[in-house]
Coordinates of C-alpha atoms and ligand atoms in Angstrom, one line a residue:
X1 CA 0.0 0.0 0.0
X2 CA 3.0 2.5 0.3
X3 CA 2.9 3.5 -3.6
X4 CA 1.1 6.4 -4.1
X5 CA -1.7 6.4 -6.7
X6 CA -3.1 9.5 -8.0
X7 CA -6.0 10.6 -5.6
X8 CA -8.7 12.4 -6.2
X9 CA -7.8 14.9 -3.4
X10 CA -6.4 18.0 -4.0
X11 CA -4.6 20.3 -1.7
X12 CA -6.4 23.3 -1.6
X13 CA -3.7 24.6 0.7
X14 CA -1.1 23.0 2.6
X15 CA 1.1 26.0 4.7
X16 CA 1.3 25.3 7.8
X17 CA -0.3 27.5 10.1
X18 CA 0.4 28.5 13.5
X19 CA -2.1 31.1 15.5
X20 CA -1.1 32.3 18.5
X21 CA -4.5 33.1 20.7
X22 CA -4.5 34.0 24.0
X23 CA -3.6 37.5 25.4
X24 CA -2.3 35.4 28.5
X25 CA 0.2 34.3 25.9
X26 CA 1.1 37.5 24.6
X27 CA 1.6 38.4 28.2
X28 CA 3.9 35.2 28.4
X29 CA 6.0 36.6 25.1
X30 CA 7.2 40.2 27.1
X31 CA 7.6 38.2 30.2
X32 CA 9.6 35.7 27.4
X33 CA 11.9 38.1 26.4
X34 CA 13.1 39.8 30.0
X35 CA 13.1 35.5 31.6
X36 CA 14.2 34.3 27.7
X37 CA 15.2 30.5 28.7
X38 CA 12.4 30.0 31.3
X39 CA 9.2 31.2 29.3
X40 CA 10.3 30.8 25.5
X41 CA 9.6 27.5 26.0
X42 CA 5.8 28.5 27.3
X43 CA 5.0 31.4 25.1
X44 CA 5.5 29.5 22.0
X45 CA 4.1 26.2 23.0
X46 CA 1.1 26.4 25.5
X47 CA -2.4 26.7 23.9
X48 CA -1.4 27.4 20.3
X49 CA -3.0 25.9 17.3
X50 CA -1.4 24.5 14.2
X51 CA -3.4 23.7 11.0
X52 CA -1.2 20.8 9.2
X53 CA -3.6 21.0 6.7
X54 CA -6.6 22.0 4.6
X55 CA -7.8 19.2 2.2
X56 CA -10.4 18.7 0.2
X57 CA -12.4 15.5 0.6
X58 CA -13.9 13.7 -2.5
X59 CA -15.1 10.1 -3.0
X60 CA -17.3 11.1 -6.2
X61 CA -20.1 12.6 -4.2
X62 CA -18.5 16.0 -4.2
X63 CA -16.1 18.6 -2.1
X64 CA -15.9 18.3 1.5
X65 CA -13.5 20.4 3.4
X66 CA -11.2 19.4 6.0
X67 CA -9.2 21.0 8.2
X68 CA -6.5 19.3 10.2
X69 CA -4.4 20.0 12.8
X70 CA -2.6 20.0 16.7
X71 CA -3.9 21.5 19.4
X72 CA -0.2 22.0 21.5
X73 CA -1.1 22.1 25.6
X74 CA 1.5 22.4 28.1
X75 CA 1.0 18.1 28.8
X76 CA 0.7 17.1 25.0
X77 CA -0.7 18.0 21.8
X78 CA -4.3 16.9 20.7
X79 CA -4.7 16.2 17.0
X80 CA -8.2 16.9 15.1
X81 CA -10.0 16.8 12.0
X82 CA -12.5 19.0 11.2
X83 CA -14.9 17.8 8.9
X84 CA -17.3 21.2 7.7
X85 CA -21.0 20.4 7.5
X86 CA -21.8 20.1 3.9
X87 CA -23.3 23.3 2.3
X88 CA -25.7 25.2 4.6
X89 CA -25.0 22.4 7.6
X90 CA -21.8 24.1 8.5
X91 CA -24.0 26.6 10.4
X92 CA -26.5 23.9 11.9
X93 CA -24.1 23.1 14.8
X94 CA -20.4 21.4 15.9
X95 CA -20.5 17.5 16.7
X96 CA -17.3 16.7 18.2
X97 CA -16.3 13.0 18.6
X98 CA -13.9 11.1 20.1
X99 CA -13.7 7.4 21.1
X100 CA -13.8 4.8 24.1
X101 CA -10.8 3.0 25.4
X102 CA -9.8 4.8 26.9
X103 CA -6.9 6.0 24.3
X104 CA -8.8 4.8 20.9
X105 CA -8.3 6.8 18.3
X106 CA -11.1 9.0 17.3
X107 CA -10.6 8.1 13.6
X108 CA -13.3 5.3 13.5
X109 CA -16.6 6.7 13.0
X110 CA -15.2 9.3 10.4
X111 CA -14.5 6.5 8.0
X112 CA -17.6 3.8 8.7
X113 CA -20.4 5.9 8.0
X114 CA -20.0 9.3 10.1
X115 CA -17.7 11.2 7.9
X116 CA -18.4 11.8 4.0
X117 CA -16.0 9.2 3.0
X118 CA -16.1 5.4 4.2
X119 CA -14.1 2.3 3.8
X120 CA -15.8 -0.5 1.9
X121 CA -15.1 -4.2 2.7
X122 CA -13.2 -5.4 0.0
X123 CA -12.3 -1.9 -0.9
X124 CA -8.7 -0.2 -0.9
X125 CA -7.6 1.0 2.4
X126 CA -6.6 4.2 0.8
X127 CA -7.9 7.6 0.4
X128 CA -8.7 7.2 -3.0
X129 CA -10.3 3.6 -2.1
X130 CA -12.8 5.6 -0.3
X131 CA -16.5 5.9 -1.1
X132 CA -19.5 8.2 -0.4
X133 CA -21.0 7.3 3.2
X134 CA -24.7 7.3 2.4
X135 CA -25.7 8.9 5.6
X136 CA -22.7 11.4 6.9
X137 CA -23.4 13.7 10.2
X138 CA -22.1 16.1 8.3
X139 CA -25.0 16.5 6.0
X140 CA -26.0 17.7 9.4
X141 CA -23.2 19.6 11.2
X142 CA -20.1 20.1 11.7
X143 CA -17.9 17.3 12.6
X144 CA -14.9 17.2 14.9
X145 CA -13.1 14.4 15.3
X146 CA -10.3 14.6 18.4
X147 CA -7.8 11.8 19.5
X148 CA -8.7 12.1 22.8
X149 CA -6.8 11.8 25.3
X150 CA -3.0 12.8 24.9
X151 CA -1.5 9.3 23.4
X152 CA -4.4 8.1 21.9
X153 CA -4.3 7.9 17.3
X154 CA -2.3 11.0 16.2
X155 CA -1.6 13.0 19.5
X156 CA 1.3 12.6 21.4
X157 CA 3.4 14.1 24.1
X158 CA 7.3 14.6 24.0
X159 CA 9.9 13.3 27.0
X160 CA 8.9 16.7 29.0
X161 CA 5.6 16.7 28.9
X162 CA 3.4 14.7 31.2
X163 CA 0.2 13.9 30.1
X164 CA -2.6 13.0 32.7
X165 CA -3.5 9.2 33.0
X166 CA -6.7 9.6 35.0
X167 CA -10.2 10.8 32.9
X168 CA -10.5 13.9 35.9
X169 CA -7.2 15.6 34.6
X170 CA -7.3 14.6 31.2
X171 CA -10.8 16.9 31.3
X172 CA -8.5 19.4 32.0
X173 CA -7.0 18.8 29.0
X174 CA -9.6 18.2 26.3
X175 CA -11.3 21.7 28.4
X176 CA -8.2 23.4 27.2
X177 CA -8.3 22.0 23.4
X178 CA -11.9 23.1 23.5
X179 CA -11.3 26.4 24.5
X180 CA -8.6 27.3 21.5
X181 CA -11.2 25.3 19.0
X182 CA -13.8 28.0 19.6
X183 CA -11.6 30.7 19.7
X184 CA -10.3 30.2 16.2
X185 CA -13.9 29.2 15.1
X186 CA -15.9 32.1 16.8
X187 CA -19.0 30.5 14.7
X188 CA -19.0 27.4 17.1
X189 CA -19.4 29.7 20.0
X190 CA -23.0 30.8 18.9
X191 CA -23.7 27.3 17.3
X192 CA -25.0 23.7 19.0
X193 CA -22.5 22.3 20.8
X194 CA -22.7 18.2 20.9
X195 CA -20.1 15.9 22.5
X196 CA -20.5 12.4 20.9
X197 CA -18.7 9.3 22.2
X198 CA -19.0 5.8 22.6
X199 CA -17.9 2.7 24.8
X200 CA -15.2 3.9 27.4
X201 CA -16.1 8.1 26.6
X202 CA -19.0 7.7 29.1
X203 CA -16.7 7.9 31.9
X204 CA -14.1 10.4 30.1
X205 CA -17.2 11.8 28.8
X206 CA -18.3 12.6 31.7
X207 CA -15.8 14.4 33.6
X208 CA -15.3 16.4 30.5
X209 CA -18.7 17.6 30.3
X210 CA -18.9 18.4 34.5
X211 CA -15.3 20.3 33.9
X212 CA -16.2 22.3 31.5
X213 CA -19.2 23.2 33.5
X214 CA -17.6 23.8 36.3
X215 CA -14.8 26.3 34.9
X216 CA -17.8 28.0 33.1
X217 CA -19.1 28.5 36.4
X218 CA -15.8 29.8 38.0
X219 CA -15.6 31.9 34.7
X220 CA -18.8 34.1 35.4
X221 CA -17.3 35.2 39.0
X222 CA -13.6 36.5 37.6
X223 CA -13.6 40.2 37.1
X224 CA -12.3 39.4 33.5
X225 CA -12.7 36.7 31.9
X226 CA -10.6 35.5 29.1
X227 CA -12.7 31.8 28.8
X228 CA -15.4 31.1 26.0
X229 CA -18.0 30.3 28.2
X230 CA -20.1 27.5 26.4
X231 CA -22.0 24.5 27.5
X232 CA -22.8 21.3 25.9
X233 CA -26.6 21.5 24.8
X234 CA -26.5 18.0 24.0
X235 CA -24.3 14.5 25.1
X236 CA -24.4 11.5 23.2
X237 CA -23.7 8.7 24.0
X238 CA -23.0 5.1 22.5
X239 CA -22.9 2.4 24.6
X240 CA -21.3 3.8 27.4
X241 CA -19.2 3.0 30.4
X242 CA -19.9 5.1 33.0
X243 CA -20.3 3.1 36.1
X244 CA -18.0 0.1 37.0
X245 CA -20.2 -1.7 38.9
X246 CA -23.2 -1.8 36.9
X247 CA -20.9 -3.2 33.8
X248 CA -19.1 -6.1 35.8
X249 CA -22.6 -7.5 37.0
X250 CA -24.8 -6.6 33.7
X251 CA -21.4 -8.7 32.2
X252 CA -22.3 -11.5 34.0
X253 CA -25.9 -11.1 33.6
X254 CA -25.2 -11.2 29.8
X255 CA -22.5 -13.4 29.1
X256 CA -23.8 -16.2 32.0
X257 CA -27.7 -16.0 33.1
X258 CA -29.1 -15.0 29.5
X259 CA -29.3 -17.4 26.6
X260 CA -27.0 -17.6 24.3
X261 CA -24.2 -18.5 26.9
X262 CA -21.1 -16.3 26.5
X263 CA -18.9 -18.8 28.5
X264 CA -18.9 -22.5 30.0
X265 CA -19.8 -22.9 33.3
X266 CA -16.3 -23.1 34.9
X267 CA -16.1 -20.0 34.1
X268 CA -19.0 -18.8 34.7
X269 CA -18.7 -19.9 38.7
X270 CA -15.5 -18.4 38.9
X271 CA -16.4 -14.8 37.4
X272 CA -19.8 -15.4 40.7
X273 CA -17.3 -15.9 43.2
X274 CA -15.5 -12.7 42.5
X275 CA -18.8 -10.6 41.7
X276 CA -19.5 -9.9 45.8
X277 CA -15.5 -9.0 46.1
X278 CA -15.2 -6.8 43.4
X279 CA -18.6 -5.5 44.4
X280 CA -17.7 -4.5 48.1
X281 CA -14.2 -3.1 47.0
X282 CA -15.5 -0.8 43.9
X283 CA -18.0 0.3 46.5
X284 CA -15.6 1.2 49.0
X285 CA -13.7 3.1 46.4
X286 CA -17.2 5.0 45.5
X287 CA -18.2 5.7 48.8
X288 CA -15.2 6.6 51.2
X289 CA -11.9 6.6 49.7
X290 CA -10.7 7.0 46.1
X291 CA -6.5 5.9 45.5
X292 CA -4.7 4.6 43.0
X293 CA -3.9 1.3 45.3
X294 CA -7.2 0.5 45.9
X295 CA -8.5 0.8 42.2
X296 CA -5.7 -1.7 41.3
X297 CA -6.7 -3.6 44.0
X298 CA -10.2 -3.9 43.1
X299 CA -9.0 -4.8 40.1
X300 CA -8.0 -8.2 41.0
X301 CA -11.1 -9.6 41.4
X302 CA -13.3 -7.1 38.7
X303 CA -11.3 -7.6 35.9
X304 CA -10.5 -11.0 34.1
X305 CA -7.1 -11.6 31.9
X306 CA -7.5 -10.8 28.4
X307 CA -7.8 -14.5 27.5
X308 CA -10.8 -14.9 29.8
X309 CA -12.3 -11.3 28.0
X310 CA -11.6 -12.1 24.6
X311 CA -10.6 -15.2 23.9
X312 CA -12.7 -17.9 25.8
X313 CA -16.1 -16.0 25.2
X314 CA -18.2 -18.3 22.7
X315 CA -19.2 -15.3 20.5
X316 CA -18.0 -11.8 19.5
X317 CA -18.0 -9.9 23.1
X318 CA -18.6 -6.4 20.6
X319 CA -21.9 -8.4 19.1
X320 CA -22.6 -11.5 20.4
X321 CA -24.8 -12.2 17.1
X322 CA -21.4 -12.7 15.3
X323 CA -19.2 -15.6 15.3
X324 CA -15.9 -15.8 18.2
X325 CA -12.9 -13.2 16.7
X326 CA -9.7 -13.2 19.1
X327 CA -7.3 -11.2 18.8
X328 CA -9.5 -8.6 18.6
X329 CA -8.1 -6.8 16.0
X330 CA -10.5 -9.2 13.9
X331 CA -13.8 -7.9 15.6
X332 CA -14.4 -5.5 13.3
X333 CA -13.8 -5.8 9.6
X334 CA -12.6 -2.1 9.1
X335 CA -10.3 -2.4 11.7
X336 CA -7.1 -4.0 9.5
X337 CA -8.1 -1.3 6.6
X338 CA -8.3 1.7 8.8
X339 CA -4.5 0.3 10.3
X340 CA -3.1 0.2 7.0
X341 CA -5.0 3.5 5.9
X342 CA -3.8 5.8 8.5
X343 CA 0.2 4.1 8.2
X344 CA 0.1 4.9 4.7
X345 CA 2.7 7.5 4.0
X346 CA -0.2 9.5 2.2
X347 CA -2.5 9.3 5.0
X348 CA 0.1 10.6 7.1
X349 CA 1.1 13.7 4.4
X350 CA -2.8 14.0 3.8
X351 CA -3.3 14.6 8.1
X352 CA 0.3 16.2 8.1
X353 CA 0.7 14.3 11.5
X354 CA 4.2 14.7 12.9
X355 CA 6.7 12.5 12.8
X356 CA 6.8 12.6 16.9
X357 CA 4.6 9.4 16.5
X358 CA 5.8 6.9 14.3
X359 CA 3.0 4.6 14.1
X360 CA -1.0 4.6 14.4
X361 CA -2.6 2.4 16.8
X362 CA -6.3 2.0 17.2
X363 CA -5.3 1.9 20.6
X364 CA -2.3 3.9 21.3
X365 CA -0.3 4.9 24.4
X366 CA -2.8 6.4 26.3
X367 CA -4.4 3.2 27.1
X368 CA -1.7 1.7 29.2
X369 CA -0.9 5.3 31.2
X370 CA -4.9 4.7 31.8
X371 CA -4.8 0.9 32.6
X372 CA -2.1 1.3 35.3
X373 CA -4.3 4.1 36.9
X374 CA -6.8 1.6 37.2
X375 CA -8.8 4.9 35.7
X376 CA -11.7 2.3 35.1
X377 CA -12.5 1.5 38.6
X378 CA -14.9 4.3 39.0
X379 CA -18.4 5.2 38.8
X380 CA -18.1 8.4 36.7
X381 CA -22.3 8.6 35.3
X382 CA -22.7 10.6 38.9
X383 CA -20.6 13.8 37.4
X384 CA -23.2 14.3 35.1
X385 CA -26.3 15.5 37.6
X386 CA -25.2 19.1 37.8
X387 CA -24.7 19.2 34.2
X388 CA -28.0 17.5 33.1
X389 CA -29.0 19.8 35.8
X390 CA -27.9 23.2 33.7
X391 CA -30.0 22.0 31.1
X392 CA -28.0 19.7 28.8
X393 CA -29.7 17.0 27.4
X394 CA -28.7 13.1 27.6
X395 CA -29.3 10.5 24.6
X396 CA -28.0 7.4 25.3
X397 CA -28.0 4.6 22.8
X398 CA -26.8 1.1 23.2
X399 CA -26.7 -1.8 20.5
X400 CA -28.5 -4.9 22.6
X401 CA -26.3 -7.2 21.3
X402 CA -23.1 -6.3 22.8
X403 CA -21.5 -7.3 26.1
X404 CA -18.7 -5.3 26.5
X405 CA -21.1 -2.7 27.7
X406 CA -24.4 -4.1 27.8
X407 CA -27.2 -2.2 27.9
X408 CA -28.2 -3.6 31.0
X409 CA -25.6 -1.6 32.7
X410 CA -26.7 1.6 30.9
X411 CA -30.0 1.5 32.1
X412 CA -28.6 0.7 35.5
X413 CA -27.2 3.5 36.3
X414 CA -29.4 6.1 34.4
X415 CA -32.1 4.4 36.4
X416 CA -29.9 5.6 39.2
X417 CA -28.7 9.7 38.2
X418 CA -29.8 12.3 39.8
X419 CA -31.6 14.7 37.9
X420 CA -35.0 16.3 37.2
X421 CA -35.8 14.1 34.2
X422 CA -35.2 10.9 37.1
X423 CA -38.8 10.5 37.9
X424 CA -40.2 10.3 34.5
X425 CA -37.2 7.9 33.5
X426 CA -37.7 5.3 36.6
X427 CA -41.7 5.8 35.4
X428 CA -41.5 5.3 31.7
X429 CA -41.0 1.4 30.4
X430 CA -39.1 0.2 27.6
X431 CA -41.8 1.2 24.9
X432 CA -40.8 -1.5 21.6
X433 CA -40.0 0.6 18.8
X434 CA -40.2 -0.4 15.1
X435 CA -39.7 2.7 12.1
X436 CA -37.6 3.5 9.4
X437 CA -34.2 3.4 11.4
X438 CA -34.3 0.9 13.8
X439 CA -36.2 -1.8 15.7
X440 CA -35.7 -1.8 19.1
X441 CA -36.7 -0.3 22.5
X442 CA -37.0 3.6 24.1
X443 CA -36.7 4.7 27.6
X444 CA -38.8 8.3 28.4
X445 CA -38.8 9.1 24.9
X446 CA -39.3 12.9 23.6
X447 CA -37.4 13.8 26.7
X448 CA -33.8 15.6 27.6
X449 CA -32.6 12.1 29.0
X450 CA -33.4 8.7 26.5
X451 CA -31.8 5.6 26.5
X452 CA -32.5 3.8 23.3
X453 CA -31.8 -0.3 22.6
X454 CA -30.9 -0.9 19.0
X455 CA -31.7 -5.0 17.8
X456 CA -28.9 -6.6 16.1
X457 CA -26.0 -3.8 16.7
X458 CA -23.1 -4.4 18.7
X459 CA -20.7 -2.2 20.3
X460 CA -20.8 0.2 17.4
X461 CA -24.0 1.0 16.4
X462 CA -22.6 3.6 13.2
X463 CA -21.3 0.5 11.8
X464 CA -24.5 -1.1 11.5
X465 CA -27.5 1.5 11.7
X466 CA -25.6 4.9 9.8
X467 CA -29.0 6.6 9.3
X468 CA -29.9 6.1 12.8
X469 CA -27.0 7.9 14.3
X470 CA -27.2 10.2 11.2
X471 CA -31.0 11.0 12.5
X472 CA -29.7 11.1 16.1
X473 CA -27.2 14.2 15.2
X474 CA -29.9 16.0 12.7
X475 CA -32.1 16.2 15.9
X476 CA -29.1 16.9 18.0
X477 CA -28.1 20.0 16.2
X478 CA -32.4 20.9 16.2
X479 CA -31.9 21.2 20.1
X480 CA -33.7 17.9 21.2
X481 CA -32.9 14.2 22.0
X482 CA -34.6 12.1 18.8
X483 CA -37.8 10.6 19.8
X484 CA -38.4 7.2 17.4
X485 CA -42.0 7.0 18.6
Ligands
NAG501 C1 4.6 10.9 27.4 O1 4.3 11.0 28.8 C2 4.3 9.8 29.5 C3 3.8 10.0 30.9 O2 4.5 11.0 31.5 C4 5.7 9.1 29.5 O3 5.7 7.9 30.1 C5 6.1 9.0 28.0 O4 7.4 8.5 27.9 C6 6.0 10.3 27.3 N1 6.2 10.0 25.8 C7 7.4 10.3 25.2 C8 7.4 10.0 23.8 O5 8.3 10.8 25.8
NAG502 C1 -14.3 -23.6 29.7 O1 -13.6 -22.6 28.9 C2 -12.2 -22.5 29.2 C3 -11.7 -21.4 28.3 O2 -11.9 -21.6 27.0 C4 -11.5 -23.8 29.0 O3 -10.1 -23.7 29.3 C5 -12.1 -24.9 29.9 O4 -11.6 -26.2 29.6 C6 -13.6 -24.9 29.6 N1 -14.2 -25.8 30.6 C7 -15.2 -26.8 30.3 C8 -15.7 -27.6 31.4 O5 -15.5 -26.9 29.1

């Protein structure tokens, strides 16, 4: 794949560009050049962003713009592509994405159904081997694709920066990205604001959203200001992780009381006996004391070796209606294409990614700074009462067939949130949907906070049901939750 075909991209400019933004930094410069070797560093560095490039997108369904680029932060440097909402969309609204993990690239959903260009199975993993998505969010809106956090796809940090490796500081972070995003795009200050995610996002997800509230908040006291102040008016989420404990037993629920069996019964008693340890200890951690020592020690008994996750399950854990895939690489029939797509050296010249990180991994760095925080051992669903509280809504939709994160959990601990749509949630049954998009089932549908079942997806429900998360973001960007009834 390394020899370069014509493509039916063209540059429409490729300088690099490098805006400085924040008066704070300009302050830095004169304080740069009286303390030259302690703040040059700073004043150049912190909060700056660098387009790598402006391309234009075309599969043979016309022009799409996109704009790419590095966010640079004192701990790292975020990298994004900014797809523009096709025509008049590109005032609807901003989507911005980023995956599960955590530290999974963000550069999924752009090219299985999300973006205007998708891989094909059987197709070339290349950009010309693209072709037209048939239902792209950014008919819609805007779409902003991060790897999120620092480590994760194209971002990266250098030998003196420290990224954070817990989902509370790493808000910090992605808070700080936001902030220069809407300064150089003034428009998305006055537009929708979404934040989309999936899987392992619910609980990164989460302290992002109550972080950025929460600096909003300290914002409006300060004298002056230099913060966009901008709320989310909308979180969606897809199949999320959010609370430990509701996973690990909705896990066993799924993969050992519910037909079809996801393992034998030797394991199946083992994974019992440790449910009431794991239980006690992730509650302790919730309830009285939060360290580092005692998420990896809960960890013993929550969390099974990768054989026991992967390999002995009797189906695909990301949709069990599929047949056994180990390693899991082979879960997902894009997942070898996208690989070999984003190594190419004109994926790389087409991105302008650095040469800081030498190769793309669906699931990069970020995820073992996470995995030795134990980050995962939390119940993170409880950040998000003050936020659904300030009025942003909550659609949650989960494919029924997956038990990674089965919807069982979801509805566990949104049975379980705080917040003033909790009554009419606990109240409202599953109602069985069956339309256009999807059959399935609705939780408190036409309401701020709706969880959604989807038959026969897995783990990633754009793979399989593209107009229903297309839908899902044209309602988004319309300032409610869509209602399938
Ligand atoms: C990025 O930061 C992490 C955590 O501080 C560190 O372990 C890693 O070595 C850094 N990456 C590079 C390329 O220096
Ligand atoms: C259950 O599955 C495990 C993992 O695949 C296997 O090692 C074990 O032999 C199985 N036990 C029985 C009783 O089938």
């Amino acid at each position: 794949m390394s020899d370069k075909k014509p493509s039916p991209t063209t540059d429409r400019e490729a300088a690099r560009v490098r805006t400085l933004h924040r008066t704070t930094n300009i302050l830095k410069m004169g304080l740069a050049s009286l303390v030259p070797f302690l703040f040059a560093y700073t004043a150049y560095h912190i909060n700056t962003l660098e387009v790598t490039g402006i391309r234009n997108l075309n599969c043979g369904a016309g022009d799409n713009q996109v704009t790419n680029g590095y966010v640079h932060l004192e701990n790292g440097n975020l990298f994004f592509s900014l797809f523009e909402g096709k025509d008049e969309a590109k005032n609807n609204g901003l989507v911005v994405q980023f995956e599960g993990g955590p530290g999974a690239t963000a550069f999924d959903y752009p090219f299985i159904g999300a973006g205007p260009c998708q891989l094909t199975p059987g197709g070339e993993p290349s950009l010309s081997g693209l072709t037209p998505a048939p239902y792209p969010w950014t008919e819609h809106a805007n779409l902003l694709v991060v790897d999120f956090p620092i480590g994760a796809g194209w971002s990266y940090n250098t030998s003196d920066q420290s990224p954070a490796s817990t989902s509370d500081k790493a808000a910090e972070e992605f808070d700080d990205f936001l902030q220069v995003i809407l300064k150089q795009w003034p428009q998305f200050q006055r537009q929708p604001l979404i934040l989309s995610t999936l899987s392992y996002g619910g609980t990164t997800g989460s302290h992002i959203a109550s972080t950025v509230l929460k600096r909003n908040n300290e914002a409006k006291d300060q004298f002056w200001p230099s913060r966009v102040i901008k709320q989310f008016d909308q979180i969606l989420f897809g199949n999320p992780y959010a609370d430990a404990m509701s996973e690990i037993y909705a896990q066993w629920d799924v993969m050992c009381n519910t037909s079809p069996k996801g393992y034998n019964e030797t394991i199946c008693t083992h994974f019992r006996d440790d449910l009431t340890q794991c239980l006690d200890k992730l509650r302790y951690i919730d309830e009285v004391e939060n360290t580092k020592e005692l998420r990896l020690d809960a960890m013993k008994p929550c969390v099974k070796s990768p054989e026991i996750r992967f390999e002995a399950p009797l189906y695909n854990r990301y949709n069990r209606k599929e047949p056994r895939c180990y390693p899991t690489n082979l879960c997902f029939w894009w997942m070898g294409m996208l690989t070999e797509m984003m190594n190419s050296r004109e994926m790389r010249e087409w991105l302008g990614v650095t040469h800081h990180v030498e190769r793309w991994w669906y699931a990069g760095p970020a995820m073992f700074r996470f995995a030795n925080e134990a980050d995962h051992m939390q119940s993170a669903y409880k950040l998000l009462s003050p936020v659904l509280e300030a009025g942003t809504r909550l659609l949650a939709y989960s494919g029924l067939e997956d038990t990674m994160v089965p919807y069982l959990g979801t509805i566990s601990w949104m049975n379980r949130l705080p917040n003033p749509q909790l009554k009419t949630f606990r109240s409202s049954s599953a109602q069985t949907v069956s339309n256009d998009f999807f059959q399935g089932t609705v939780i408190n549908p036409g309401s701020d906070v709706t969880l959604i079942g989807i038959e026969g997806a897995g783990h990633l429900v754009e793979q399989t049901h593209a107009a229903l998360t297309q839908e899902m973001i044209r309602q988004a960007v319309q300032g409610k939750n869509y209602n399938p009834v």
